[in-house]
Amino acid sequence: KAGVTQTPRYLIKTRGQQVTLSCSPISGHRSVSWYQQTPGQGLQFLFEYFSETQRNKGNFPGRFSGRQFSNSRSEMNVSTLELGDSALYLCASSWSSATNEKLFFGSGTQLSVL
Amino acid sequence: GIQVEQSPPDLILQEGANSTLRCNFSDSVNNLQWFHQNPWGQLINLFYIPSGTKQNGRLSATTVATERYSLLYISSSQTTDSGVYFCAGTIQGAQKLVFGQGTRLTINP
């Protein structure tokens, strides 16, 4: 059974650009959640999607958005990139909840903003 | 705000040693999980342990939610155990996982 797949693995962008990251959950998993990891702030929750609907959102500006498709694949978008958006972005999937079930993570997308 | 404290922040051991990692929460915790992040950034779920004790090979974990802490035990450490260990949980019914800052474990041969 394939794990959580994130693409691309590495991404380099410049300030002001926008970026889209992709996440394919484990087959059968309907909850997809996104996290940002930085050396200063650690791991922080961005948002969770379930059945194509955003169920929860963390404390991030509106430049961070996401969506989920009918096959449970998810994308997150960051517009008007800032230097501080440089981070490892991790996606996790679970059967139905990002909080009260075991979470399975992808390998992440390392975003560098220059 | 919600505080998740992990101790120690860094731990260096020789292969074969045992270790105990601790996770303290500022309030009653639910849905506690332990993860291992390897040097390539992959987060591996070790335990989903909202309460009680679980064991998986050389690893075991205990959570006492009412006392707001969890422990991860690693026995007979191997170099492949190196990496950063995170605990995470939900507090006060909040619908998001809050992560600790991690314990960086280095196992030397």
PDB file of C-alpha atoms in Angstrom:
ATOM      1  CA  LYS A   1       0.000   0.000   0.000  1.00  0.00           C
ATOM      2  CA  ALA A   2       1.528   3.283  -1.088  1.00  0.00           C
ATOM      3  CA  GLY A   3       2.193   5.896   1.557  1.00  0.00           C
ATOM      4  CA  VAL A   4       1.461   9.600   1.485  1.00  0.00           C
ATOM      5  CA  THR A   5       3.039  11.164  -1.595  1.00  0.00           C
ATOM      6  CA  GLN A   6       4.055  14.800  -1.781  1.00  0.00           C
ATOM      7  CA  THR A   7       5.325  16.614  -4.832  1.00  0.00           C
ATOM      8  CA  PRO A   8       7.588  18.289  -5.575  1.00  0.00           C
ATOM      9  CA  ARG A   9      10.274  17.336  -3.064  1.00  0.00           C
ATOM     10  CA  TYR A  10      12.175  20.599  -3.438  1.00  0.00           C
ATOM     11  CA  LEU A  11      11.092  23.991  -4.694  1.00  0.00           C
ATOM     12  CA  ILE A  12      12.908  27.299  -5.086  1.00  0.00           C
ATOM     13  CA  LYS A  13      10.887  30.460  -5.623  1.00  0.00           C
ATOM     14  CA  THR A  14      11.448  34.189  -5.361  1.00  0.00           C
ATOM     15  CA  ARG A  15       9.566  36.692  -3.243  1.00  0.00           C
ATOM     16  CA  GLY A  16       6.194  37.664  -4.641  1.00  0.00           C
ATOM     17  CA  GLN A  17       5.673  34.464  -6.599  1.00  0.00           C
ATOM     18  CA  GLN A  18       3.065  31.885  -5.764  1.00  0.00           C
ATOM     19  CA  VAL A  19       3.477  28.148  -5.303  1.00  0.00           C
ATOM     20  CA  THR A  20       1.266  25.056  -5.334  1.00  0.00           C
ATOM     21  CA  LEU A  21       2.151  21.900  -3.445  1.00  0.00           C
ATOM     22  CA  SER A  22       0.479  18.554  -3.969  1.00  0.00           C
ATOM     23  CA  CYS A  23      -0.377  15.695  -1.625  1.00  0.00           C
ATOM     24  CA  SER A  24      -1.824  12.284  -2.415  1.00  0.00           C
ATOM     25  CA  PRO A  25      -3.077  10.498   0.718  1.00  0.00           C
ATOM     26  CA  ILE A  26      -2.979   6.809   1.481  1.00  0.00           C
ATOM     27  CA  SER A  27      -5.663   5.020  -0.472  1.00  0.00           C
ATOM     28  CA  GLY A  28      -8.937   5.127   1.464  1.00  0.00           C
ATOM     29  CA  HIS A  29      -7.893   8.025   3.698  1.00  0.00           C
ATOM     30  CA  ARG A  30     -10.255  10.975   3.436  1.00  0.00           C
ATOM     31  CA  SER A  31      -8.669  13.428   5.849  1.00  0.00           C
ATOM     32  CA  VAL A  32      -5.674  15.420   4.680  1.00  0.00           C
ATOM     33  CA  SER A  33      -3.931  17.939   6.895  1.00  0.00           C
ATOM     34  CA  TRP A  34      -1.028  20.272   6.214  1.00  0.00           C
ATOM     35  CA  TYR A  35       1.761  21.457   8.505  1.00  0.00           C
ATOM     36  CA  GLN A  36       4.590  23.946   8.243  1.00  0.00           C
ATOM     37  CA  GLN A  37       7.919  23.133   9.866  1.00  0.00           C
ATOM     38  CA  THR A  38      10.555  25.805  10.486  1.00  0.00           C
ATOM     39  CA  PRO A  39      13.572  25.815  12.821  1.00  0.00           C
ATOM     40  CA  GLY A  40      12.126  28.735  14.784  1.00  0.00           C
ATOM     41  CA  GLN A  41       8.453  27.832  15.088  1.00  0.00           C
ATOM     42  CA  GLY A  42       8.622  24.060  14.847  1.00  0.00           C
ATOM     43  CA  LEU A  43       5.670  22.145  13.466  1.00  0.00           C
ATOM     44  CA  GLN A  44       2.507  24.194  13.054  1.00  0.00           C
ATOM     45  CA  PHE A  45      -0.916  23.160  11.801  1.00  0.00           C
ATOM     46  CA  LEU A  46      -2.063  24.894   8.621  1.00  0.00           C
ATOM     47  CA  PHE A  47      -5.413  23.302   7.773  1.00  0.00           C
ATOM     48  CA  GLU A  48      -7.356  20.067   7.446  1.00  0.00           C
ATOM     49  CA  TYR A  49      -9.581  18.929   4.615  1.00  0.00           C
ATOM     50  CA  PHE A  50     -12.189  16.209   4.680  1.00  0.00           C
ATOM     51  CA  SER A  51     -14.550  15.320   1.840  1.00  0.00           C
ATOM     52  CA  GLU A  52     -13.441  18.355  -0.161  1.00  0.00           C
ATOM     53  CA  THR A  53     -14.270  20.745   2.706  1.00  0.00           C
ATOM     54  CA  GLN A  54     -11.906  22.642   4.936  1.00  0.00           C
ATOM     55  CA  ARG A  55     -12.676  21.413   8.414  1.00  0.00           C
ATOM     56  CA  ASN A  56     -10.125  23.308  10.493  1.00  0.00           C
ATOM     57  CA  LYS A  57      -7.637  26.070   9.966  1.00  0.00           C
ATOM     58  CA  GLY A  58      -4.544  27.178  11.857  1.00  0.00           C
ATOM     59  CA  ASN A  59      -3.300  30.695  12.529  1.00  0.00           C
ATOM     60  CA  PHE A  60      -1.843  31.537   9.149  1.00  0.00           C
ATOM     61  CA  PRO A  61      -2.581  34.506   6.859  1.00  0.00           C
ATOM     62  CA  GLY A  62      -4.989  34.239   3.986  1.00  0.00           C
ATOM     63  CA  ARG A  63      -2.072  33.857   1.564  1.00  0.00           C
ATOM     64  CA  PHE A  64      -2.106  30.214   2.596  1.00  0.00           C
ATOM     65  CA  SER A  65      -4.972  28.273   1.078  1.00  0.00           C
ATOM     66  CA  GLY A  66      -5.786  24.771   0.093  1.00  0.00           C
ATOM     67  CA  ARG A  67      -8.305  22.496  -1.485  1.00  0.00           C
ATOM     68  CA  GLN A  68      -9.194  18.853  -1.714  1.00  0.00           C
ATOM     69  CA  PHE A  69     -10.440  16.971  -4.719  1.00  0.00           C
ATOM     70  CA  SER A  70     -13.035  14.212  -4.930  1.00  0.00           C
ATOM     71  CA  ASN A  71     -10.285  11.561  -4.927  1.00  0.00           C
ATOM     72  CA  SER A  72      -8.999  13.033  -1.610  1.00  0.00           C
ATOM     73  CA  ARG A  73      -5.853  14.438  -3.182  1.00  0.00           C
ATOM     74  CA  SER A  74      -5.064  17.851  -1.805  1.00  0.00           C
ATOM     75  CA  GLU A  75      -3.172  20.924  -2.868  1.00  0.00           C
ATOM     76  CA  MET A  76      -2.008  23.887  -0.887  1.00  0.00           C
ATOM     77  CA  ASN A  77      -1.203  27.248  -2.374  1.00  0.00           C
ATOM     78  CA  VAL A  78       0.869  30.089  -1.033  1.00  0.00           C
ATOM     79  CA  SER A  79       0.513  33.398  -2.824  1.00  0.00           C
ATOM     80  CA  THR A  80       2.793  36.437  -2.701  1.00  0.00           C
ATOM     81  CA  LEU A  81       5.634  34.472  -1.179  1.00  0.00           C
ATOM     82  CA  GLU A  82       7.695  36.009   1.603  1.00  0.00           C
ATOM     83  CA  LEU A  83      11.157  35.019   2.794  1.00  0.00           C
ATOM     84  CA  GLY A  84       9.607  33.712   6.008  1.00  0.00           C
ATOM     85  CA  ASP A  85       7.588  31.161   4.060  1.00  0.00           C
ATOM     86  CA  SER A  86      10.754  29.125   3.549  1.00  0.00           C
ATOM     87  CA  ALA A  87       9.987  25.882   5.335  1.00  0.00           C
ATOM     88  CA  LEU A  88       9.342  22.176   5.076  1.00  0.00           C
ATOM     89  CA  TYR A  89       5.667  21.662   4.260  1.00  0.00           C
ATOM     90  CA  LEU A  90       4.317  18.344   5.431  1.00  0.00           C
ATOM     91  CA  CYS A  91       1.092  16.661   4.503  1.00  0.00           C
ATOM     92  CA  ALA A  92      -0.550  13.965   6.589  1.00  0.00           C
ATOM     93  CA  SER A  93      -3.469  11.661   5.962  1.00  0.00           C
ATOM     94  CA  SER A  94      -5.804   9.589   8.091  1.00  0.00           C
ATOM     95  CA  TRP A  95      -9.097   7.768   7.676  1.00  0.00           C
ATOM     96  CA  SER A  96     -11.391  10.509   8.893  1.00  0.00           C
ATOM     97  CA  SER A  97      -9.764  12.832  11.401  1.00  0.00           C
ATOM     98  CA  ALA A  98      -6.507  14.729  11.784  1.00  0.00           C
ATOM     99  CA  THR A  99      -6.763  14.696  15.552  1.00  0.00           C
ATOM    100  CA  ASN A 100      -8.152  11.477  17.010  1.00  0.00           C
ATOM    101  CA  GLU A 101      -6.558   8.943  14.720  1.00  0.00           C
ATOM    102  CA  LYS A 102      -3.037   7.880  13.835  1.00  0.00           C
ATOM    103  CA  LEU A 103      -1.548  10.311  11.323  1.00  0.00           C
ATOM    104  CA  PHE A 104       0.639   9.250   8.415  1.00  0.00           C
ATOM    105  CA  PHE A 105       2.990  11.843   6.955  1.00  0.00           C
ATOM    106  CA  GLY A 106       4.556  12.323   3.557  1.00  0.00           C
ATOM    107  CA  SER A 107       8.216  13.165   3.010  1.00  0.00           C
ATOM    108  CA  GLY A 108       7.440  16.852   2.668  1.00  0.00           C
ATOM    109  CA  THR A 109       8.171  19.642   0.225  1.00  0.00           C
ATOM    110  CA  GLN A 110      11.167  21.806   1.076  1.00  0.00           C
ATOM    111  CA  LEU A 111      10.337  25.336  -0.082  1.00  0.00           C
ATOM    112  CA  SER A 112      13.055  27.956  -0.332  1.00  0.00           C
ATOM    113  CA  VAL A 113      12.056  31.557  -0.998  1.00  0.00           C
ATOM    114  CA  LEU A 114      14.865  33.786  -2.270  1.00  0.00           C
TER     115      LEU A 114
ATOM    116  CA  GLY B   1      -1.380  29.551  25.154  1.00  0.00           C
ATOM    117  CA  ILE B   2      -1.071  25.820  24.910  1.00  0.00           C
ATOM    118  CA  GLN B   3       2.347  24.600  26.000  1.00  0.00           C
ATOM    119  CA  VAL B   4       3.927  21.333  24.955  1.00  0.00           C
ATOM    120  CA  GLU B   5       7.322  20.778  26.501  1.00  0.00           C
ATOM    121  CA  GLN B   6       9.628  17.980  25.543  1.00  0.00           C
ATOM    122  CA  SER B   7      12.698  16.969  27.489  1.00  0.00           C
ATOM    123  CA  PRO B   8      15.545  16.678  27.116  1.00  0.00           C
ATOM    124  CA  PRO B   9      16.004  18.874  24.024  1.00  0.00           C
ATOM    125  CA  ASP B  10      19.117  16.953  23.048  1.00  0.00           C
ATOM    126  CA  LEU B  11      20.362  13.489  23.967  1.00  0.00           C
ATOM    127  CA  ILE B  12      23.583  11.805  22.873  1.00  0.00           C
ATOM    128  CA  LEU B  13      24.031   8.126  23.645  1.00  0.00           C
ATOM    129  CA  GLN B  14      26.144   5.168  22.696  1.00  0.00           C
ATOM    130  CA  GLU B  15      24.674   2.293  20.767  1.00  0.00           C
ATOM    131  CA  GLY B  16      22.997  -0.169  23.106  1.00  0.00           C
ATOM    132  CA  ALA B  17      21.946   2.415  25.702  1.00  0.00           C
ATOM    133  CA  ASN B  18      18.381   2.957  26.901  1.00  0.00           C
ATOM    134  CA  SER B  19      16.607   6.301  26.976  1.00  0.00           C
ATOM    135  CA  THR B  20      13.432   7.963  28.196  1.00  0.00           C
ATOM    136  CA  LEU B  21      11.922  10.955  26.429  1.00  0.00           C
ATOM    137  CA  ARG B  22       9.270  13.032  28.154  1.00  0.00           C
ATOM    138  CA  CYS B  23       6.398  15.157  26.899  1.00  0.00           C
ATOM    139  CA  ASN B  24       4.530  17.518  29.238  1.00  0.00           C
ATOM    140  CA  PHE B  25       1.352  19.417  28.386  1.00  0.00           C
ATOM    141  CA  SER B  26       0.031  22.563  30.028  1.00  0.00           C
ATOM    142  CA  ASP B  27      -3.494  21.172  30.109  1.00  0.00           C
ATOM    143  CA  SER B  28      -5.244  17.819  29.839  1.00  0.00           C
ATOM    144  CA  VAL B  29      -4.235  16.200  26.594  1.00  0.00           C
ATOM    145  CA  ASN B  30      -6.126  13.977  24.210  1.00  0.00           C
ATOM    146  CA  ASN B  31      -5.087  11.933  21.214  1.00  0.00           C
ATOM    147  CA  LEU B  32      -1.391  11.917  22.018  1.00  0.00           C
ATOM    148  CA  GLN B  33       0.954  10.675  19.299  1.00  0.00           C
ATOM    149  CA  TRP B  34       4.706  10.155  19.074  1.00  0.00           C
ATOM    150  CA  PHE B  35       6.658  10.649  15.867  1.00  0.00           C
ATOM    151  CA  HIS B  36      10.225  10.090  14.733  1.00  0.00           C
ATOM    152  CA  GLN B  37      11.633  12.429  12.102  1.00  0.00           C
ATOM    153  CA  ASN B  38      14.541  10.881  10.261  1.00  0.00           C
ATOM    154  CA  PRO B  39      17.452  12.862   8.787  1.00  0.00           C
ATOM    155  CA  TRP B  40      15.595  13.116   5.458  1.00  0.00           C
ATOM    156  CA  GLY B  41      12.631  14.864   7.068  1.00  0.00           C
ATOM    157  CA  GLN B  42      10.166  11.995   7.002  1.00  0.00           C
ATOM    158  CA  LEU B  43       7.877  11.890  10.031  1.00  0.00           C
ATOM    159  CA  ILE B  44       7.094   8.338  11.080  1.00  0.00           C
ATOM    160  CA  ASN B  45       4.229   7.676  13.453  1.00  0.00           C
ATOM    161  CA  LEU B  46       5.495   5.553  16.332  1.00  0.00           C
ATOM    162  CA  PHE B  47       2.452   5.449  18.579  1.00  0.00           C
ATOM    163  CA  TYR B  48      -1.072   6.742  18.795  1.00  0.00           C
ATOM    164  CA  ILE B  49      -1.448   6.545  22.560  1.00  0.00           C
ATOM    165  CA  PRO B  50      -4.196   8.663  24.136  1.00  0.00           C
ATOM    166  CA  SER B  51      -3.790   6.720  27.386  1.00  0.00           C
ATOM    167  CA  GLY B  52      -2.130   3.668  28.845  1.00  0.00           C
ATOM    168  CA  THR B  53       0.955   1.839  27.649  1.00  0.00           C
ATOM    169  CA  LYS B  54       1.889   0.361  24.295  1.00  0.00           C
ATOM    170  CA  GLN B  55       4.952  -1.488  23.096  1.00  0.00           C
ATOM    171  CA  ASN B  56       6.377  -2.031  19.647  1.00  0.00           C
ATOM    172  CA  GLY B  57       9.652  -3.918  19.631  1.00  0.00           C
ATOM    173  CA  ARG B  58      12.330  -1.891  21.375  1.00  0.00           C
ATOM    174  CA  LEU B  59      10.011   1.086  21.758  1.00  0.00           C
ATOM    175  CA  SER B  60       7.275   1.606  24.277  1.00  0.00           C
ATOM    176  CA  ALA B  61       5.170   4.568  25.342  1.00  0.00           C
ATOM    177  CA  THR B  62       3.054   5.504  28.313  1.00  0.00           C
ATOM    178  CA  THR B  63       0.521   8.336  28.509  1.00  0.00           C
ATOM    179  CA  VAL B  64      -1.138   9.596  31.681  1.00  0.00           C
ATOM    180  CA  ALA B  65      -3.511  12.143  30.187  1.00  0.00           C
ATOM    181  CA  THR B  66      -4.982  13.286  33.506  1.00  0.00           C
ATOM    182  CA  GLU B  67      -1.468  14.143  34.715  1.00  0.00           C
ATOM    183  CA  ARG B  68      -0.633  15.744  31.381  1.00  0.00           C
ATOM    184  CA  TYR B  69       2.439  13.778  30.364  1.00  0.00           C
ATOM    185  CA  SER B  70       3.666  10.998  28.136  1.00  0.00           C
ATOM    186  CA  LEU B  71       6.904   9.032  28.070  1.00  0.00           C
ATOM    187  CA  LEU B  72       8.671   7.301  25.204  1.00  0.00           C
ATOM    188  CA  TYR B  73      11.134   4.566  26.057  1.00  0.00           C
ATOM    189  CA  ILE B  74      13.799   3.370  23.662  1.00  0.00           C
ATOM    190  CA  SER B  75      15.785   0.308  24.659  1.00  0.00           C
ATOM    191  CA  SER B  76      19.006  -1.060  23.190  1.00  0.00           C
ATOM    192  CA  SER B  77      19.422   2.004  20.959  1.00  0.00           C
ATOM    193  CA  GLN B  78      20.682   1.611  17.414  1.00  0.00           C
ATOM    194  CA  THR B  79      22.240   4.251  15.151  1.00  0.00           C
ATOM    195  CA  THR B  80      19.078   4.191  13.050  1.00  0.00           C
ATOM    196  CA  ASP B  81      17.172   5.523  16.068  1.00  0.00           C
ATOM    197  CA  SER B  82      18.910   8.873  15.563  1.00  0.00           C
ATOM    198  CA  GLY B  83      16.698  11.782  14.598  1.00  0.00           C
ATOM    199  CA  VAL B  84      14.173  14.058  16.219  1.00  0.00           C
ATOM    200  CA  TYR B  85      11.291  12.716  18.294  1.00  0.00           C
ATOM    201  CA  PHE B  86       8.089  14.732  18.508  1.00  0.00           C
ATOM    202  CA  CYS B  87       5.021  14.343  20.641  1.00  0.00           C
ATOM    203  CA  ALA B  88       1.734  15.914  19.627  1.00  0.00           C
ATOM    204  CA  GLY B  89      -1.752  16.038  21.046  1.00  0.00           C
ATOM    205  CA  THR B  90      -5.012  17.931  21.176  1.00  0.00           C
ATOM    206  CA  ILE B  91      -5.932  20.046  24.152  1.00  0.00           C
ATOM    207  CA  GLN B  92      -9.317  21.310  25.381  1.00  0.00           C
ATOM    208  CA  GLY B  93     -11.191  19.859  22.445  1.00  0.00           C
ATOM    209  CA  ALA B  94      -9.220  21.917  19.947  1.00  0.00           C
ATOM    210  CA  GLN B  95      -9.448  20.345  16.540  1.00  0.00           C
ATOM    211  CA  LYS B  96      -5.770  20.490  15.736  1.00  0.00           C
ATOM    212  CA  LEU B  97      -2.637  18.707  16.835  1.00  0.00           C
ATOM    213  CA  VAL B  98      -0.125  20.758  18.795  1.00  0.00           C
ATOM    214  CA  PHE B  99       3.475  19.586  18.520  1.00  0.00           C
ATOM    215  CA  GLY B 100       6.304  19.838  20.986  1.00  0.00           C
ATOM    216  CA  GLN B 101       9.672  21.254  19.951  1.00  0.00           C
ATOM    217  CA  GLY B 102      11.193  17.803  19.785  1.00  0.00           C
ATOM    218  CA  THR B 103      14.039  15.847  21.338  1.00  0.00           C
ATOM    219  CA  ARG B 104      17.080  15.416  19.105  1.00  0.00           C
ATOM    220  CA  LEU B 105      18.524  11.953  19.712  1.00  0.00           C
ATOM    221  CA  THR B 106      21.983  11.022  18.465  1.00  0.00           C
ATOM    222  CA  ILE B 107      23.139   7.423  18.780  1.00  0.00           C
ATOM    223  CA  ASN B 108      26.861   6.965  18.263  1.00  0.00           C
ATOM    224  CA  PRO B 109      28.317   3.608  17.184  1.00  0.00           C
TER     225      PRO B 109
END
